[in-house]
Tab-separated table of C-alpha atoms in Angstrom:
chain	number	residue	atom	x	y	z
D	28	UNK	CA	-96.302	80.854	-21.743
D	29	UNK	CA	-96.003	79.103	-25.054
D	30	UNK	CA	-92.475	78.693	-26.435
D	31	UNK	CA	-93.497	80.126	-29.815
D	32	UNK	CA	-94.484	83.404	-28.114
D	33	UNK	CA	-90.964	83.877	-26.798
D	34	UNK	CA	-89.151	84.785	-30.015
D	35	UNK	CA	-85.627	83.784	-31.127
D	36	UNK	CA	-82.312	83.550	-29.311
D	37	UNK	CA	-81.449	85.074	-25.959
D	38	UNK	CA	-84.722	87.033	-25.760
D	39	UNK	CA	-86.584	83.724	-25.966
D	40	UNK	CA	-84.575	82.348	-23.036
D	41	UNK	CA	-85.223	85.502	-20.965
D	42	UNK	CA	-88.988	85.311	-21.585
D	43	UNK	CA	-89.152	81.618	-20.724
D	44	UNK	CA	-86.899	82.123	-17.695
D	45	UNK	CA	-89.172	84.863	-16.314
D	46	UNK	CA	-92.189	82.581	-16.693
D	47	UNK	CA	-90.359	79.673	-15.034
D	48	UNK	CA	-89.354	81.824	-12.056
D	49	UNK	CA	-92.998	82.731	-11.504
D	50	UNK	CA	-94.003	79.058	-11.860
D	51	UNK	CA	-91.428	77.920	-9.291
D	52	UNK	CA	-92.656	80.427	-6.732
D	53	UNK	CA	-96.279	79.429	-7.356
D	54	UNK	CA	-95.411	75.701	-7.119
D	55	UNK	CA	-94.073	76.380	-3.614
D	56	UNK	CA	-97.180	78.368	-2.725
D	57	UNK	CA	-95.020	81.347	-1.752
D	58	UNK	CA	-95.930	85.000	-1.996
D	59	UNK	CA	-93.363	87.447	-3.319
D	60	UNK	CA	-92.814	88.512	0.297
D	61	UNK	CA	-92.013	84.944	1.360
D	62	UNK	CA	-89.585	84.441	-1.533
D	63	UNK	CA	-87.954	87.779	-0.702
D	64	UNK	CA	-87.483	86.652	2.898
D	65	UNK	CA	-85.979	83.309	1.852
D	66	UNK	CA	-83.713	84.675	-0.889
D	67	UNK	CA	-82.646	88.044	0.487
D	68	UNK	CA	-83.808	89.689	-2.779
D	69	UNK	CA	-86.296	92.543	-2.623
D	70	UNK	CA	-89.942	91.863	-3.433
D	71	UNK	CA	-89.798	94.582	-6.102
D	72	UNK	CA	-86.823	92.993	-7.877
D	73	UNK	CA	-88.445	89.548	-7.780
D	74	UNK	CA	-91.678	90.921	-9.214
D	75	UNK	CA	-89.866	92.777	-11.988
D	76	UNK	CA	-87.838	89.650	-12.881
D	77	UNK	CA	-90.982	87.507	-13.077
D	78	UNK	CA	-92.645	90.082	-15.342
D	79	UNK	CA	-89.446	90.423	-17.423
D	80	UNK	CA	-89.139	94.093	-16.682
D	81	UNK	CA	-85.509	93.378	-15.795
D	82	UNK	CA	-83.104	90.679	-16.946
D	83	UNK	CA	-81.997	88.750	-13.851
D	84	UNK	CA	-78.311	88.924	-12.977
D	85	UNK	CA	-76.171	85.887	-12.238
D	86	UNK	CA	-76.160	86.880	-8.572
D	87	UNK	CA	-79.959	87.073	-8.452
D	88	UNK	CA	-80.347	83.724	-10.212
D	89	UNK	CA	-77.747	82.222	-7.858
D	90	UNK	CA	-79.814	83.270	-4.841
D	91	UNK	CA	-83.025	81.910	-6.369
D	92	UNK	CA	-81.365	78.643	-7.385
D	93	UNK	CA	-80.168	78.193	-3.809
D	94	UNK	CA	-83.705	78.714	-2.501
D	95	UNK	CA	-85.148	76.260	-5.011
D	96	UNK	CA	-82.279	73.713	-4.643
D	97	UNK	CA	-81.254	73.828	-8.307
D	98	UNK	CA	-78.108	74.668	-10.216
D	99	UNK	CA	-78.318	77.445	-12.784
D	100	UNK	CA	-77.990	74.817	-15.512
D	101	UNK	CA	-80.956	72.930	-14.102
D	102	UNK	CA	-83.031	76.089	-14.043
D	103	UNK	CA	-82.074	76.975	-17.613
D	104	UNK	CA	-82.742	73.411	-18.773
D	105	UNK	CA	-86.285	73.715	-17.416
D	106	UNK	CA	-87.026	76.431	-19.959
D	107	UNK	CA	-85.730	74.383	-22.872
D	108	UNK	CA	-87.261	71.463	-24.670
D	109	UNK	CA	-86.266	67.885	-23.790
D	110	UNK	CA	-82.455	67.636	-23.674
D	111	UNK	CA	-80.650	65.787	-26.435
D	112	UNK	CA	-77.774	63.333	-25.985
D	113	UNK	CA	-75.711	65.230	-28.552
D	114	UNK	CA	-75.667	68.954	-27.993
D	115	UNK	CA	-74.417	70.853	-31.031
D	116	UNK	CA	-72.650	74.150	-30.361
D	117	UNK	CA	-75.397	76.010	-32.221
D	118	UNK	CA	-78.043	74.498	-29.911
D	119	UNK	CA	-76.304	75.214	-26.602
D	120	UNK	CA	-78.104	77.706	-24.403
D	121	UNK	CA	-76.155	80.936	-23.959
D	122	UNK	CA	-77.175	83.362	-21.242
D	123	UNK	CA	-75.635	86.792	-20.728
D	124	UNK	CA	-75.556	88.885	-17.572
D	125	UNK	CA	-74.661	92.254	-19.087
D	126	UNK	CA	-74.500	93.904	-15.649
D	127	UNK	CA	-71.643	91.706	-14.420
D	128	UNK	CA	-69.936	90.984	-17.757
D	129	UNK	CA	-70.642	87.248	-17.522
D	130	UNK	CA	-71.564	84.986	-20.456
D	131	UNK	CA	-72.617	81.417	-19.644
D	132	UNK	CA	-72.860	78.607	-22.197
D	133	UNK	CA	-74.524	75.360	-21.133
D	134	UNK	CA	-72.250	72.970	-23.041
D	135	UNK	CA	-73.669	69.771	-21.565
D	136	UNK	CA	-76.927	70.609	-19.806
D	137	UNK	CA	-78.285	68.553	-16.924
D	138	UNK	CA	-80.367	65.559	-17.823
D	139	UNK	CA	-82.512	63.276	-15.685
D	140	UNK	CA	-80.483	60.418	-14.223
D	141	UNK	CA	-77.121	62.143	-14.737
D	142	UNK	CA	-75.292	64.101	-12.016
D	143	UNK	CA	-72.708	66.062	-14.030
D	144	UNK	CA	-72.900	68.982	-16.404
D	145	UNK	CA	-70.363	71.110	-18.284
D	146	UNK	CA	-70.598	74.898	-18.470
D	147	UNK	CA	-68.404	77.431	-20.260
D	148	UNK	CA	-68.048	80.824	-18.623
D	149	UNK	CA	-66.572	84.020	-20.018
D	150	UNK	CA	-65.902	87.148	-17.966
D	151	UNK	CA	-64.963	90.464	-19.555
D	152	UNK	CA	-61.905	92.315	-18.181
D	153	UNK	CA	-62.631	93.706	-14.732
D	154	UNK	CA	-65.756	91.570	-14.281
D	155	UNK	CA	-66.450	90.462	-10.730
D	156	UNK	CA	-69.100	87.809	-10.057
D	157	UNK	CA	-70.080	86.639	-6.561
D	158	UNK	CA	-72.472	84.028	-5.203
D	159	UNK	CA	-73.616	84.038	-1.563
D	160	UNK	CA	-73.950	80.251	-1.456
D	161	UNK	CA	-74.007	77.288	-3.804
D	162	UNK	CA	-77.347	76.283	-5.312
D	163	UNK	CA	-76.820	72.775	-3.939
D	164	UNK	CA	-74.593	72.598	-0.834
D	165	UNK	CA	-71.707	70.176	-1.246
D	166	UNK	CA	-71.790	70.142	-5.028
D	167	UNK	CA	-68.463	69.342	-6.632
D	168	UNK	CA	-67.003	71.846	-9.077
D	169	UNK	CA	-63.948	71.667	-11.345
D	170	UNK	CA	-62.959	75.021	-12.890
D	171	UNK	CA	-60.533	74.698	-15.819
D	172	UNK	CA	-59.228	77.967	-17.293
D	173	UNK	CA	-59.051	77.860	-21.094
D	174	UNK	CA	-57.919	81.452	-21.836
D	175	UNK	CA	-56.887	84.378	-19.647
D	176	UNK	CA	-56.721	84.405	-15.876
D	177	UNK	CA	-59.222	84.538	-13.049
D	178	UNK	CA	-59.112	84.907	-9.308
D	179	UNK	CA	-61.544	82.443	-7.781
D	180	UNK	CA	-62.358	82.774	-4.107
D	181	UNK	CA	-63.915	79.778	-2.373
D	182	UNK	CA	-64.972	80.090	1.278
D	183	UNK	CA	-62.645	83.057	1.765
D	184	UNK	CA	-59.545	81.549	0.106
D	185	UNK	CA	-58.433	83.239	-3.140
D	186	UNK	CA	-56.844	81.169	-5.932
D	187	UNK	CA	-55.269	82.709	-9.045
D	188	UNK	CA	-55.867	80.480	-12.073
D	189	UNK	CA	-54.225	80.918	-15.488
D	190	UNK	CA	-54.751	79.118	-18.792
D	191	UNK	CA	-54.481	75.377	-18.217
D	192	UNK	CA	-54.972	75.541	-14.422
D	193	UNK	CA	-57.815	73.619	-12.775
D	194	UNK	CA	-59.313	74.128	-9.323
D	195	UNK	CA	-61.354	71.276	-7.824
D	196	UNK	CA	-63.570	71.933	-4.852
D	197	UNK	CA	-66.807	71.184	-3.052
D	198	UNK	CA	-68.944	74.245	-2.522
D	199	UNK	CA	-70.421	74.961	0.889
D	200	UNK	CA	-70.207	78.749	1.122
D	201	UNK	CA	-69.685	81.877	-0.955
D	202	UNK	CA	-67.694	81.940	-4.206
D	203	UNK	CA	-66.326	84.768	-6.310
D	204	UNK	CA	-64.896	84.944	-9.841
D	205	UNK	CA	-62.848	88.026	-10.779
D	206	UNK	CA	-61.306	88.480	-14.225
D	207	UNK	CA	-57.656	89.477	-13.967
D	208	UNK	CA	-55.767	91.358	-16.668
D	209	UNK	CA	-56.911	93.170	-19.794
D	210	UNK	CA	-58.268	90.187	-21.729
D	211	UNK	CA	-61.465	88.200	-21.079
D	212	UNK	CA	-61.158	84.954	-19.164
D	213	UNK	CA	-62.811	81.832	-20.578
D	214	UNK	CA	-63.168	78.722	-18.448
D	215	UNK	CA	-64.961	75.398	-18.325
D	216	UNK	CA	-66.777	74.264	-15.219
D	217	UNK	CA	-67.699	70.663	-14.541
D	218	UNK	CA	-70.472	70.518	-11.946
D	219	UNK	CA	-71.211	67.237	-10.172
D	220	UNK	CA	-74.195	67.087	-7.852
D	221	UNK	CA	-73.773	65.222	-4.546
């Protein structure tokens, strides 16, 4: 798909993301059935995501990233043009998972030769976001809460984080982010690949 066919803003990212998901599966030589087996996502859902009949959720993308050995930032960077050294706020990729109430801004996207990236996450009140496994086992993650409060569960241990708190961890198993209180939670995540 040509970038100019995608249109402006978030719709453009969704169109390019759908095309990239199909490309990744084809690069592996996998059928939809094989990808469904590897990811635990139904064949129907995978097909609809690749055809952009549905907007993939954070959970779905987390499962696919784990299968393909990529972080979500890496996947999103693959649908953008060559990354710049200076990333202006207006040029940062923003992706929204309306189903879970999660908004993700790629503040400092991954770039070849660099192992770290910075992401800003916002969860609406009551939002609950879970990942079965990390996209890259053993990746280091620093979650710094900027506004609000969040309960973050890592490998079965729940941590309550409030504005200013930072949780550092290596991810090997499931994680969960749950917005606490009546206000959105906004946090920065520094991801460092092993």
